[in-house]
């Protein structure tokens, strides 16, 4: 029976669809998965909910007045339902107009976002291939996840992705590790997902095995829940954003008590001599000792000293959470984490060293061989303009302005058209009220999505697409051992169609359909992607079955590597043969390239730089907001579904605060509260617990933005409060985790939150609708 249920794959797991009368009535967890995620079930009632977009839509005054008409009305006016023929013509004409009058760099299609799993129907890839055929576009560089590290770590280790993807896994930690010190914890809530798809969830089992083998855990985080209770971890509830100071305090103790490994520093690193004067205070008369670190972090100095001694005595793994990069000066924590691990001399040893974010996603800590999955070729974009991904508002506000980025001086283009497919900037970006003002600048905004997100509502043209349940696809993710033949379980509702079909129609209208499709049908593309992967030299020992066998079996699992992966083991074994791709071939504790950029906000060695907003600099806003990843959804995806809604209280987001902070404000559990600062405000429902450090407030991301006339979000989207400022001139990454706010009990009549109601839609009586 099970075998006949269509398989589907998502970023949060593999499921089988129960189909009755052509409709999906439920999902069944993948029989291989011993720890399946509930997140995926949220799609069932969302598929045909009122929030589903079932036909092409055009904003009313754009349709009557053309591009640029009443752009301030985006999000405030009705849409008109049009036919595919009409919308195809409108989009093709507008794209050609912008390209021919302003140049293709005036089209912004960074289109950042997680879209859906599946190799072929990856919306941003489809969009970029399409726009490359049309003449090009301005793109974005790096991710919201860890942009600061993507820019910084190649200077230090020669590559970031290579080492993140070869993380020392739980197998090695269980075998040889003794202590895991986790900055930002090891949040298993985040291990539910992985970009491109998850076959089997491994985090809880992996960590438990390490714990059972005797490994001890330390959770350095403002939230106790960043570590599972079963780990019996020691919880060091430090002030947010002070991890670099704590690491410096640890490093200082190691150095002054001769607990560090000078041989490792000599053989595998460069520039310790340039860092040391800073560490011991010769350069600025401030020794970065444990007392100094205690003053900044709020942890007792003795605790820091004791931890340093413990780390030196044991095989220690330092895990540095990705979240630490999404804060002011987010370049520093990974750099300092690497430096601290180097001082311990355990990098490249089994169970020791440093990791970038255990359980930030399912694969970080996993035991797998990388899958060299082919992707839809995007061609050579004729426009060579880009922005660091999180600088979008800045770009829209300041066409022509010059800015610094990783040693370069770049200039913002003048954007006339924005096209988004597979992302939700009104979820992911900081300071949403500011974004919303800048969003009125372009003449035209086009959005492909399957549901009425805050971004889709603020488009001029909305192109309704399908979901993963409504198309065949292939799950083949770099860091997951499973390959899945995804099968269409139901038809898209109404006139919705998949992104590929949408672009294909417009390409046909513009005369480049054959370029866009390469003359292949969707089925031929899937087969091409799979066969190409199988033929890659790196796939030769993965034993991937042939296409037909995969289709018949539904899924395939590649065997784990014989030996546990240990990050940088080859480099440790032979640093000359396996020299790093840095100028020195070594770990750059001091980095001349970075020093020569001359950035005050990112000097040549790891440095504690005070964030602009943190608990050590409280003037007006006394509480530090942690807007971390949500446990019941991926970002904003499926917020409208039953699983995510089940985590809300009276239809609003919960907000966690410490009993001291709650009492000082007369707030009790279950109270409706208002979170605010000078950037914006939102409502939430208070939860009170001493599992959060005093002075810190936590509200997860993902609630669909539902602003009232003043911009206050009635639903609980924390990005109305966060600051939109780059990490530094080097990385220009997002800094959501550096944010101060105030909170108060909401008095008055609670305004209803209606984030999932569709906008007003007008049918045209005269419309000759065609399917
Ligand atoms: N305050 C704060 N903000 C943050 C963060 C934080 O920690 N704090 N984290 C940041 C991080 S790390 C990230 S990665 C971003 C995530 O930000 P995003 O990746 O933009 O968020 P998603 O909600 O995953 O957006 C994906 C969109 O794609 C749509 N979609 C799904 N499938 C398809 C499809 O097949 N076709 C099309 N066309 N669309 C589809 C979904 O409906 C959804 O609207 O958020 C960032 N924002
Ligand atoms: N369920 C679920 N899983 C997800 C996602 C999701 O949306 N939902 N998103 C995925 C994506 S795109 C990404 S990039 C990863 C992100 O993975 P992470 O970066 O790990 O995500 P966060 O949940 O923002 O942060 C983890 C914890 O870090 C702590 N933290 C924040 N700032 C600080 C700090 O300054 N110091 C210390 N010591 N701790 C701090 C917070 O308490 C938070 O709970 O998660 C992925 N996994
Ligand atoms: Mo992310």
PDB file of C-alpha atoms in Angstrom, residues 655 657 667-668 671-675 682-686 743-746:
ATOM      1  CA  UNK A 655       7.133  35.870  22.828  1.00  0.00           C
ATOM      2  CA  UNK A 657      10.586  36.631  28.469  1.00  0.00           C
ATOM      3  CA  UNK A 667       3.224  41.226  32.287  1.00  0.00           C
ATOM      4  CA  UNK A 668       1.846  37.766  32.973  1.00  0.00           C
ATOM      5  CA  UNK A 671      -0.946  38.623  28.142  1.00  0.00           C
ATOM      6  CA  UNK A 672      -1.125  40.401  24.832  1.00  0.00           C
ATOM      7  CA  UNK A 673       2.050  42.488  24.574  1.00  0.00           C
ATOM      8  CA  UNK A 674       3.491  45.076  22.250  1.00  0.00           C
ATOM      9  CA  UNK A 675       7.173  44.881  21.268  1.00  0.00           C
ATOM     10  CA  UNK A 682       4.438  44.204  16.699  1.00  0.00           C
ATOM     11  CA  UNK A 683       2.087  42.296  18.932  1.00  0.00           C
ATOM     12  CA  UNK A 684       2.725  38.939  20.549  1.00  0.00           C
ATOM     13  CA  UNK A 685       1.488  36.807  23.408  1.00  0.00           C
ATOM     14  CA  UNK A 686       3.727  36.619  26.480  1.00  0.00           C
ATOM     15  CA  UNK A 743       7.968  45.527  25.584  1.00  0.00           C
ATOM     16  CA  UNK A 744       4.719  46.515  27.282  1.00  0.00           C
ATOM     17  CA  UNK A 745       1.332  45.096  28.042  1.00  0.00           C
ATOM     18  CA  UNK A 746      -1.083  45.951  25.246  1.00  0.00           C
TER      19      UNK A 746
END
